[in-house]
mmCIF file with all atom_site columns, C-alpha atoms in Angstrom:
data_model
loop_
_atom_site.group_PDB
_atom_site.id
_atom_site.type_symbol
_atom_site.label_atom_id
_atom_site.label_alt_id
_atom_site.label_comp_id
_atom_site.label_asym_id
_atom_site.label_entity_id
_atom_site.label_seq_id
_atom_site.pdbx_PDB_ins_code
_atom_site.Cartn_x
_atom_site.Cartn_y
_atom_site.Cartn_z
_atom_site.occupancy
_atom_site.B_iso_or_equiv
_atom_site.pdbx_formal_charge
_atom_site.auth_seq_id
_atom_site.auth_comp_id
_atom_site.auth_asym_id
_atom_site.auth_atom_id
_atom_site.pdbx_PDB_model_num
ATOM 1   C CA . MET K 1 1   ? 2.777   -19.360 37.127  1.00 48.00 ? 1   MET K CA 1
ATOM 2   C CA . THR K 1 2   ? 0.572   -16.357 36.612  1.00 49.00 ? 2   THR K CA 1
ATOM 3   C CA . ASP K 1 3   ? -0.351  -13.799 39.155  1.00 49.00 ? 3   ASP K CA 1
ATOM 4   C CA . GLY K 1 4   ? -2.942  -11.048 38.962  1.00 47.00 ? 4   GLY K CA 1
ATOM 5   C CA . ASN K 1 5   ? -0.333  -8.305  38.425  1.00 48.00 ? 5   ASN K CA 1
ATOM 6   C CA . ALA K 1 6   ? 1.260   -10.084 35.469  1.00 45.00 ? 6   ALA K CA 1
ATOM 7   C CA . ASP K 1 7   ? -2.160  -10.642 33.888  1.00 46.00 ? 7   ASP K CA 1
ATOM 8   C CA . MET K 1 8   ? -3.088  -7.031  34.492  1.00 48.00 ? 8   MET K CA 1
ATOM 9   C CA . SER K 1 9   ? 0.110   -5.644  32.963  1.00 53.00 ? 9   SER K CA 1
ATOM 10  C CA . ARG K 1 10  ? -0.256  -7.992  29.982  1.00 49.00 ? 10  ARG K CA 1
ATOM 11  C CA . ARG K 1 11  ? -3.853  -6.873  29.561  1.00 53.00 ? 11  ARG K CA 1
ATOM 12  C CA . ALA K 1 12  ? -2.839  -3.205  29.860  1.00 56.00 ? 12  ALA K CA 1
ATOM 13  C CA . PHE K 1 13  ? -0.052  -3.732  27.339  1.00 49.00 ? 13  PHE K CA 1
ATOM 14  C CA . LEU K 1 14  ? -2.378  -5.375  24.825  1.00 47.00 ? 14  LEU K CA 1
ATOM 15  C CA . THR K 1 15  ? -4.990  -2.653  25.282  1.00 52.00 ? 15  THR K CA 1
ATOM 16  C CA . THR K 1 16  ? -2.379  0.065   24.776  1.00 52.00 ? 16  THR K CA 1
ATOM 17  C CA . ALA K 1 17  ? -0.879  -1.708  21.750  1.00 45.00 ? 17  ALA K CA 1
ATOM 18  C CA . ALA K 1 18  ? -4.298  -2.148  20.131  1.00 47.00 ? 18  ALA K CA 1
ATOM 19  C CA . GLY K 1 19  ? -5.155  1.507   20.728  1.00 48.00 ? 19  GLY K CA 1
ATOM 20  C CA . THR K 1 20  ? -1.824  2.658   19.318  1.00 46.00 ? 20  THR K CA 1
ATOM 21  C CA . ALA K 1 21  ? -2.251  0.485   16.226  1.00 42.00 ? 21  ALA K CA 1
ATOM 22  C CA . ALA K 1 22  ? -5.755  1.861   15.662  1.00 43.00 ? 22  ALA K CA 1
ATOM 23  C CA . VAL K 1 23  ? -4.535  5.469   15.938  1.00 43.00 ? 23  VAL K CA 1
ATOM 24  C CA . ALA K 1 24  ? -1.586  4.764   13.616  1.00 41.00 ? 24  ALA K CA 1
ATOM 25  C CA . GLY K 1 25  ? -3.863  3.125   11.067  1.00 42.00 ? 25  GLY K CA 1
ATOM 26  C CA . ALA K 1 26  ? -6.345  5.981   11.160  1.00 42.00 ? 26  ALA K CA 1
ATOM 27  C CA . THR K 1 27  ? -3.544  8.544   10.864  1.00 40.00 ? 27  THR K CA 1
ATOM 28  C CA . GLY K 1 28  ? -2.060  6.715   7.879   1.00 42.00 ? 28  GLY K CA 1
ATOM 29  C CA . ALA K 1 29  ? -5.426  6.518   6.154   1.00 40.00 ? 29  ALA K CA 1
ATOM 30  C CA . ALA K 1 30  ? -6.082  10.206  6.788   1.00 41.00 ? 30  ALA K CA 1
ATOM 31  C CA . ALA K 1 31  ? -2.629  11.167  5.523   1.00 42.00 ? 31  ALA K CA 1
ATOM 32  C CA . GLY K 1 32  ? -3.210  9.119   2.374   1.00 43.00 ? 32  GLY K CA 1
ATOM 33  C CA . GLN K 1 33  ? -6.406  11.053  1.655   1.00 48.00 ? 33  GLN K CA 1
ATOM 34  C CA . GLU K 1 34  ? -4.949  14.473  2.457   1.00 56.00 ? 34  GLU K CA 1
ATOM 35  C CA . GLY K 1 35  ? -2.010  14.296  0.054   1.00 61.00 ? 35  GLY K CA 1
ATOM 36  C CA . GLY K 1 36  ? 1.498   15.282  0.962   1.00 71.00 ? 36  GLY K CA 1
ATOM 37  C CA . GLY K 1 37  ? 2.758   11.770  0.296   1.00 86.00 ? 37  GLY K CA 1
ATOM 38  C CA . SER K 1 38  ? 5.163   10.651  -2.366  1.00 90.00 ? 38  SER K CA 1
ATOM 39  C CA . GLU K 1 39  ? 5.057   8.548   -5.505  1.00 92.00 ? 39  GLU K CA 1
ATOM 40  C CA . GLN K 1 40  ? 7.737   7.261   -7.831  1.00 95.00 ? 40  GLN K CA 1
ATOM 41  C CA . VAL K 1 41  ? 7.853   7.185   -11.624 1.00 94.00 ? 41  VAL K CA 1
ATOM 42  C CA . LEU K 1 42  ? 10.495  4.996   -13.265 1.00 94.00 ? 42  LEU K CA 1
ATOM 43  C CA . VAL K 1 43  ? 12.034  6.558   -16.372 1.00 95.00 ? 43  VAL K CA 1
ATOM 44  C CA . GLY K 1 44  ? 12.938  3.917   -18.972 1.00 93.00 ? 44  GLY K CA 1
ATOM 45  C CA . PRO K 1 45  ? 12.799  0.828   -16.723 1.00 93.00 ? 45  PRO K CA 1
ATOM 46  C CA . ASP K 1 46  ? 14.635  -2.216  -18.137 1.00 91.00 ? 46  ASP K CA 1
ATOM 47  C CA . GLY K 1 47  ? 15.729  -0.138  -21.120 1.00 90.00 ? 47  GLY K CA 1
ATOM 48  C CA . SER K 1 48  ? 12.116  0.343   -22.251 1.00 94.00 ? 48  SER K CA 1
ATOM 49  C CA . LEU K 1 49  ? 10.838  3.611   -23.655 1.00 94.00 ? 49  LEU K CA 1
ATOM 50  C CA . VAL K 1 50  ? 8.098   4.231   -21.082 1.00 95.00 ? 50  VAL K CA 1
ATOM 51  C CA . PHE K 1 51  ? 7.370   6.049   -17.860 1.00 95.00 ? 51  PHE K CA 1
ATOM 52  C CA . THR K 1 52  ? 6.081   3.608   -15.211 1.00 93.00 ? 52  THR K CA 1
ATOM 53  C CA . PRO K 1 53  ? 3.435   4.564   -14.174 1.00 92.00 ? 53  PRO K CA 1
ATOM 54  C CA . GLY K 1 54  ? 2.515   7.254   -16.648 1.00 90.00 ? 54  GLY K CA 1
ATOM 55  C CA . THR K 1 55  ? 2.696   5.721   -20.107 1.00 89.00 ? 55  THR K CA 1
ATOM 56  C CA . ASP K 1 56  ? 0.473   2.644   -19.903 1.00 93.00 ? 56  ASP K CA 1
ATOM 57  C CA . GLU K 1 57  ? -1.529  3.813   -16.891 1.00 92.00 ? 57  GLU K CA 1
ATOM 58  C CA . THR K 1 58  ? -2.054  7.351   -15.666 1.00 93.00 ? 58  THR K CA 1
ATOM 59  C CA . LEU K 1 59  ? -0.524  8.190   -12.291 1.00 94.00 ? 59  LEU K CA 1
ATOM 60  C CA . GLU K 1 60  ? -3.351  9.507   -10.102 1.00 94.00 ? 60  GLU K CA 1
ATOM 61  C CA . ILE K 1 61  ? -2.249  11.569  -7.070  1.00 94.00 ? 61  ILE K CA 1
ATOM 62  C CA . LEU K 1 62  ? -3.633  14.003  -4.509  1.00 95.00 ? 62  LEU K CA 1
ATOM 63  C CA . PRO K 1 63  ? -2.556  17.664  -4.300  1.00 95.00 ? 63  PRO K CA 1
ATOM 64  C CA . GLY K 1 64  ? 0.654   18.082  -2.313  1.00 95.00 ? 64  GLY K CA 1
ATOM 65  C CA . THR K 1 65  ? 2.119   14.757  -3.466  1.00 95.00 ? 65  THR K CA 1
ATOM 66  C CA . THR K 1 66  ? 5.801   14.749  -4.390  1.00 95.00 ? 66  THR K CA 1
ATOM 67  C CA . VAL K 1 67  ? 6.630   12.621  -7.407  1.00 96.00 ? 67  VAL K CA 1
ATOM 68  C CA . GLU K 1 68  ? 10.189  11.337  -7.719  1.00 96.00 ? 68  GLU K CA 1
ATOM 69  C CA . PHE K 1 69  ? 11.270  10.480  -11.260 1.00 96.00 ? 69  PHE K CA 1
ATOM 70  C CA . VAL K 1 70  ? 14.046  7.846   -11.235 1.00 96.00 ? 70  VAL K CA 1
ATOM 71  C CA . TRP K 1 71  ? 16.118  7.275   -14.385 1.00 96.00 ? 71  TRP K CA 1
ATOM 72  C CA . GLU K 1 72  ? 16.667  3.549   -14.973 1.00 96.00 ? 72  GLU K CA 1
ATOM 73  C CA . SER K 1 73  ? 18.235  3.881   -18.417 1.00 95.00 ? 73  SER K CA 1
ATOM 74  C CA . ASP K 1 74  ? 20.179  6.520   -20.330 1.00 96.00 ? 74  ASP K CA 1
ATOM 75  C CA . ASN K 1 75  ? 19.387  9.602   -22.429 1.00 95.00 ? 75  ASN K CA 1
ATOM 76  C CA . HIS K 1 76  ? 15.964  10.588  -21.138 1.00 96.00 ? 76  HIS K CA 1
ATOM 77  C CA . ASN K 1 77  ? 14.343  13.848  -20.071 1.00 97.00 ? 77  ASN K CA 1
ATOM 78  C CA . ILE K 1 78  ? 10.940  15.189  -19.044 1.00 97.00 ? 78  ILE K CA 1
ATOM 79  C CA . VAL K 1 79  ? 9.381   17.840  -21.265 1.00 97.00 ? 79  VAL K CA 1
ATOM 80  C CA . VAL K 1 80  ? 6.044   19.259  -20.078 1.00 97.00 ? 80  VAL K CA 1
ATOM 81  C CA . ASP K 1 81  ? 3.514   19.071  -22.914 1.00 96.00 ? 81  ASP K CA 1
ATOM 82  C CA . SER K 1 82  ? 0.460   20.446  -21.083 1.00 95.00 ? 82  SER K CA 1
ATOM 83  C CA . GLN K 1 83  ? -0.604  21.277  -17.549 1.00 96.00 ? 83  GLN K CA 1
ATOM 84  C CA . PRO K 1 84  ? -3.348  23.179  -15.696 1.00 95.00 ? 84  PRO K CA 1
ATOM 85  C CA . GLU K 1 85  ? -3.316  26.923  -16.202 1.00 93.00 ? 85  GLU K CA 1
ATOM 86  C CA . ASP K 1 86  ? -2.167  27.809  -12.663 1.00 91.00 ? 86  ASP K CA 1
ATOM 87  C CA . ALA K 1 87  ? 0.497   25.083  -12.449 1.00 94.00 ? 87  ALA K CA 1
ATOM 88  C CA . ASN K 1 88  ? 4.221   25.803  -12.453 1.00 92.00 ? 88  ASN K CA 1
ATOM 89  C CA . TRP K 1 89  ? 5.810   22.487  -13.431 1.00 95.00 ? 89  TRP K CA 1
ATOM 90  C CA . GLU K 1 90  ? 8.857   22.962  -15.647 1.00 95.00 ? 90  GLU K CA 1
ATOM 91  C CA . GLY K 1 91  ? 9.866   19.309  -16.024 1.00 96.00 ? 91  GLY K CA 1
ATOM 92  C CA . HIS K 1 92  ? 13.539  18.457  -16.500 1.00 96.00 ? 92  HIS K CA 1
ATOM 93  C CA . GLU K 1 93  ? 14.632  19.035  -20.093 1.00 96.00 ? 93  GLU K CA 1
ATOM 94  C CA . THR K 1 94  ? 18.323  18.151  -19.707 1.00 96.00 ? 94  THR K CA 1
ATOM 95  C CA . LEU K 1 95  ? 19.119  14.613  -20.892 1.00 96.00 ? 95  LEU K CA 1
ATOM 96  C CA . GLU K 1 96  ? 20.114  12.436  -17.938 1.00 96.00 ? 96  GLU K CA 1
ATOM 97  C CA . ASN K 1 97  ? 21.361  8.890   -17.407 1.00 96.00 ? 97  ASN K CA 1
ATOM 98  C CA . THR K 1 98  ? 20.783  5.914   -15.089 1.00 95.00 ? 98  THR K CA 1
ATOM 99  C CA . GLY K 1 99  ? 20.740  6.822   -11.402 1.00 95.00 ? 99  GLY K CA 1
ATOM 100 C CA . PHE K 1 100 ? 19.578  10.426  -11.812 1.00 96.00 ? 100 PHE K CA 1
ATOM 101 C CA . THR K 1 101 ? 16.490  11.509  -9.859  1.00 96.00 ? 101 THR K CA 1
ATOM 102 C CA . TYR K 1 102 ? 14.239  14.542  -10.128 1.00 96.00 ? 102 TYR K CA 1
ATOM 103 C CA . GLU K 1 103 ? 11.357  15.544  -7.821  1.00 96.00 ? 103 GLU K CA 1
ATOM 104 C CA . HIS K 1 104 ? 8.375   17.831  -8.156  1.00 96.00 ? 104 HIS K CA 1
ATOM 105 C CA . THR K 1 105 ? 5.460   18.461  -5.773  1.00 95.00 ? 105 THR K CA 1
ATOM 106 C CA . PHE K 1 106 ? 2.152   18.745  -7.621  1.00 96.00 ? 106 PHE K CA 1
ATOM 107 C CA . GLU K 1 107 ? -0.270  21.194  -5.957  1.00 95.00 ? 107 GLU K CA 1
ATOM 108 C CA . THR K 1 108 ? -2.725  22.217  -8.704  1.00 95.00 ? 108 THR K CA 1
ATOM 109 C CA . LEU K 1 109 ? -5.644  19.959  -9.629  1.00 96.00 ? 109 LEU K CA 1
ATOM 110 C CA . GLY K 1 110 ? -5.724  18.816  -13.246 1.00 95.00 ? 110 GLY K CA 1
ATOM 111 C CA . THR K 1 111 ? -3.975  16.739  -15.898 1.00 96.00 ? 111 THR K CA 1
ATOM 112 C CA . TYR K 1 112 ? -0.254  16.999  -16.571 1.00 97.00 ? 112 TYR K CA 1
ATOM 113 C CA . GLU K 1 113 ? 1.061   15.508  -19.821 1.00 97.00 ? 113 GLU K CA 1
ATOM 114 C CA . TYR K 1 114 ? 4.767   15.076  -20.524 1.00 97.00 ? 114 TYR K CA 1
ATOM 115 C CA . TYR K 1 115 ? 7.185   13.230  -22.806 1.00 97.00 ? 115 TYR K CA 1
ATOM 116 C CA . CYS K 1 116 ? 10.827  12.295  -23.318 1.00 96.00 ? 116 CYS K CA 1
ATOM 117 C CA . ASP K 1 117 ? 12.075  14.475  -26.187 1.00 96.00 ? 117 ASP K CA 1
ATOM 118 C CA . PRO K 1 118 ? 14.384  11.937  -27.894 1.00 95.00 ? 118 PRO K CA 1
ATOM 119 C CA . HIS K 1 119 ? 11.828  9.123   -27.533 1.00 95.00 ? 119 HIS K CA 1
ATOM 120 C CA . GLU K 1 120 ? 8.435   10.824  -27.993 1.00 95.00 ? 120 GLU K CA 1
ATOM 121 C CA . VAL K 1 121 ? 8.026   9.299   -31.459 1.00 95.00 ? 121 VAL K CA 1
ATOM 122 C CA . SER K 1 122 ? 8.546   5.854   -29.855 1.00 93.00 ? 122 SER K CA 1
ATOM 123 C CA . GLY K 1 123 ? 5.653   6.492   -27.475 1.00 94.00 ? 123 GLY K CA 1
ATOM 124 C CA . MET K 1 124 ? 7.571   7.617   -24.373 1.00 95.00 ? 124 MET K CA 1
ATOM 125 C CA . VAL K 1 125 ? 4.829   9.902   -23.077 1.00 96.00 ? 125 VAL K CA 1
ATOM 126 C CA . GLY K 1 126 ? 3.204   10.108  -19.653 1.00 96.00 ? 126 GLY K CA 1
ATOM 127 C CA . THR K 1 127 ? 0.228   11.508  -17.781 1.00 96.00 ? 127 THR K CA 1
ATOM 128 C CA . ILE K 1 128 ? -0.289  12.528  -14.165 1.00 96.00 ? 128 ILE K CA 1
ATOM 129 C CA . ASP K 1 129 ? -3.760  13.402  -12.861 1.00 95.00 ? 129 ASP K CA 1
ATOM 130 C CA . VAL K 1 130 ? -3.919  15.463  -9.667  1.00 95.00 ? 130 VAL K CA 1
ATOM 131 C CA . VAL K 1 131 ? -7.361  14.782  -8.217  1.00 95.00 ? 131 VAL K CA 1
ATOM 132 C CA . GLU K 1 132 ? -9.322  15.634  -5.076  1.00 93.00 ? 132 GLU K CA 1
ATOM 133 C CA . GLU K 1 133 ? -9.953  11.973  -4.282  1.00 89.00 ? 133 GLU K CA 1
ATOM 134 C CA . ILE K 1 134 ? -8.235  8.806   -5.504  1.00 85.00 ? 134 ILE K CA 1
ATOM 135 C CA . SER K 1 135 ? -10.662 6.562   -7.347  1.00 77.00 ? 135 SER K CA 1
ATOM 136 C CA . THR K 1 136 ? -10.623 2.868   -6.559  1.00 76.00 ? 136 THR K CA 1
ATOM 137 C CA . PRO K 1 137 ? -11.273 0.684   -9.571  1.00 70.00 ? 137 PRO K CA 1
ATOM 138 C CA . GLU K 1 138 ? -13.921 -2.003  -9.245  1.00 71.00 ? 138 GLU K CA 1
ATOM 139 C CA . PRO K 1 139 ? -12.350 -5.449  -9.002  1.00 72.00 ? 139 PRO K CA 1
ATOM 140 C CA . SER K 1 140 ? -12.873 -7.638  -12.031 1.00 69.00 ? 140 SER K CA 1
ATOM 141 C CA . ASN K 1 141 ? -12.966 -11.409 -12.071 1.00 74.00 ? 141 ASN K CA 1
ATOM 142 C CA . VAL K 1 142 ? -12.740 -11.771 -8.319  1.00 73.00 ? 142 VAL K CA 1
ATOM 143 C CA . PRO K 1 143 ? -13.163 -15.456 -7.528  1.00 77.00 ? 143 PRO K CA 1
ATOM 144 C CA . GLN K 1 144 ? -16.050 -16.230 -5.205  1.00 77.00 ? 144 GLN K CA 1
ATOM 145 C CA . VAL K 1 145 ? -15.714 -18.707 -2.352  1.00 75.00 ? 145 VAL K CA 1
ATOM 146 C CA . PRO K 1 146 ? -18.232 -21.542 -2.821  1.00 81.00 ? 146 PRO K CA 1
ATOM 147 C CA . ASP K 1 147 ? -20.859 -22.044 -0.122  1.00 82.00 ? 147 ASP K CA 1
ATOM 148 C CA . SER K 1 148 ? -19.522 -25.538 0.613   1.00 84.00 ? 148 SER K CA 1
ATOM 149 C CA . ALA K 1 149 ? -16.107 -24.056 1.465   1.00 83.00 ? 149 ALA K CA 1
ATOM 150 C CA . LYS K 1 150 ? -17.726 -21.462 3.734   1.00 84.00 ? 150 LYS K CA 1
ATOM 151 C CA . THR K 1 151 ? -19.676 -24.206 5.523   1.00 88.00 ? 151 THR K CA 1
ATOM 152 C CA . LEU K 1 152 ? -16.526 -26.283 5.929   1.00 87.00 ? 152 LEU K CA 1
ATOM 153 C CA . GLY K 1 153 ? -14.682 -23.250 7.319   1.00 88.00 ? 153 GLY K CA 1
ATOM 154 C CA . VAL K 1 154 ? -17.445 -22.537 9.852   1.00 89.00 ? 154 VAL K CA 1
ATOM 155 C CA . ALA K 1 155 ? -17.567 -26.198 10.935  1.00 89.00 ? 155 ALA K CA 1
ATOM 156 C CA . THR K 1 156 ? -13.775 -26.363 11.299  1.00 92.00 ? 156 THR K CA 1
ATOM 157 C CA . THR K 1 157 ? -13.718 -23.162 13.345  1.00 93.00 ? 157 THR K CA 1
ATOM 158 C CA . PHE K 1 158 ? -16.483 -24.472 15.607  1.00 90.00 ? 158 PHE K CA 1
ATOM 159 C CA . ALA K 1 159 ? -14.629 -27.772 16.125  1.00 90.00 ? 159 ALA K CA 1
ATOM 160 C CA . MET K 1 160 ? -11.401 -25.962 17.026  1.00 91.00 ? 160 MET K CA 1
ATOM 161 C CA . VAL K 1 161 ? -13.133 -23.617 19.479  1.00 92.00 ? 161 VAL K CA 1
ATOM 162 C CA . ALA K 1 162 ? -15.023 -26.518 21.082  1.00 90.00 ? 162 ALA K CA 1
ATOM 163 C CA . THR K 1 163 ? -11.821 -28.553 21.472  1.00 90.00 ? 163 THR K CA 1
ATOM 164 C CA . LEU K 1 164 ? -9.972  -25.614 23.011  1.00 90.00 ? 164 LEU K CA 1
ATOM 165 C CA . GLY K 1 165 ? -12.911 -24.917 25.333  1.00 87.00 ? 165 GLY K CA 1
ATOM 166 C CA . LEU K 1 166 ? -13.003 -28.498 26.545  1.00 84.00 ? 166 LEU K CA 1
ATOM 167 C CA . ALA K 1 167 ? -9.220  -28.548 27.018  1.00 84.00 ? 167 ALA K CA 1
ATOM 168 C CA . PHE K 1 168 ? -9.427  -25.385 29.096  1.00 84.00 ? 168 PHE K CA 1
ATOM 169 C CA . PHE K 1 169 ? -12.295 -26.768 31.165  1.00 79.00 ? 169 PHE K CA 1
ATOM 170 C CA . PHE K 1 170 ? -10.519 -30.060 31.929  1.00 79.00 ? 170 PHE K CA 1
ATOM 171 C CA . MET K 1 171 ? -7.216  -28.336 32.723  1.00 80.00 ? 171 MET K CA 1
ATOM 172 C CA . LYS K 1 172 ? -8.814  -25.808 35.041  1.00 81.00 ? 172 LYS K CA 1
ATOM 173 C CA . TYR K 1 173 ? -11.501 -27.934 36.715  1.00 79.00 ? 173 TYR K CA 1
ATOM 174 C CA . GLY K 1 174 ? -10.298 -31.482 36.078  1.00 74.00 ? 174 GLY K CA 1
ATOM 175 C CA . GLY K 1 175 ? -10.073 -33.842 39.010  1.00 62.00 ? 175 GLY K CA 1
ATOM 176 C CA . ASN K 1 176 ? -7.565  -36.362 40.179  1.00 62.00 ? 176 ASN K CA 1
ATOM 177 C CA . TYR K 1 177 ? -7.584  -39.142 37.607  1.00 61.00 ? 177 TYR K CA 1
ATOM 178 C CA . GLU K 1 178 ? -5.137  -41.466 39.343  1.00 65.00 ? 178 GLU K CA 1
ATOM 179 C CA . LEU K 1 179 ? -6.505  -44.956 40.060  1.00 62.00 ? 179 LEU K CA 1
ATOM 180 C CA . GLU K 1 180 ? -6.850  -45.881 43.695  1.00 62.00 ? 180 GLU K CA 1
ATOM 181 C CA . ASP K 1 181 ? -5.707  -49.242 44.974  1.00 61.00 ? 181 ASP K CA 1
ATOM 182 C CA . ASP K 1 182 ? -8.223  -51.242 47.051  1.00 59.00 ? 182 ASP K CA 1
ATOM 183 C CA . GLU K 1 183 ? -5.578  -53.349 48.771  1.00 54.00 ? 183 GLU K CA 1
#
């Protein structure tokens, strides 16, 4: 039960949806490269004495990114140790407890180093790098698909397409298959 108008509106809908998705994807990718986004740093997650990310791995962001620091355990602060010359980050030196949040928008390119005053000796230090372009690390130990699996995938795809093509052909052009009586 299809008519030309229904097919046309379905086709128009799909075309419009695909175009909208492409524009949204491109806009998201552009926004991600231009900065102005947001990141989150967990302060003392699970009672640990770390900033996540920040302590074990440097947080790399673009200029204009707002970083929200979220306290997940008690008695922590953020003391700025070093920052680029033109930067104005003051940190948050008052000790705070679970549930507290603090935000700062990083505009100046460079490396920002900070620590938690009561826990610096325990290694609660962090680093944020504001960079012009986010670097993508090279994947390591990426498993390769064996050629036999690729061949099997191609053969399976061909078999499915052929079966669907034949089904379409017989449904659209098939004849009357009822047996006739010669009586």
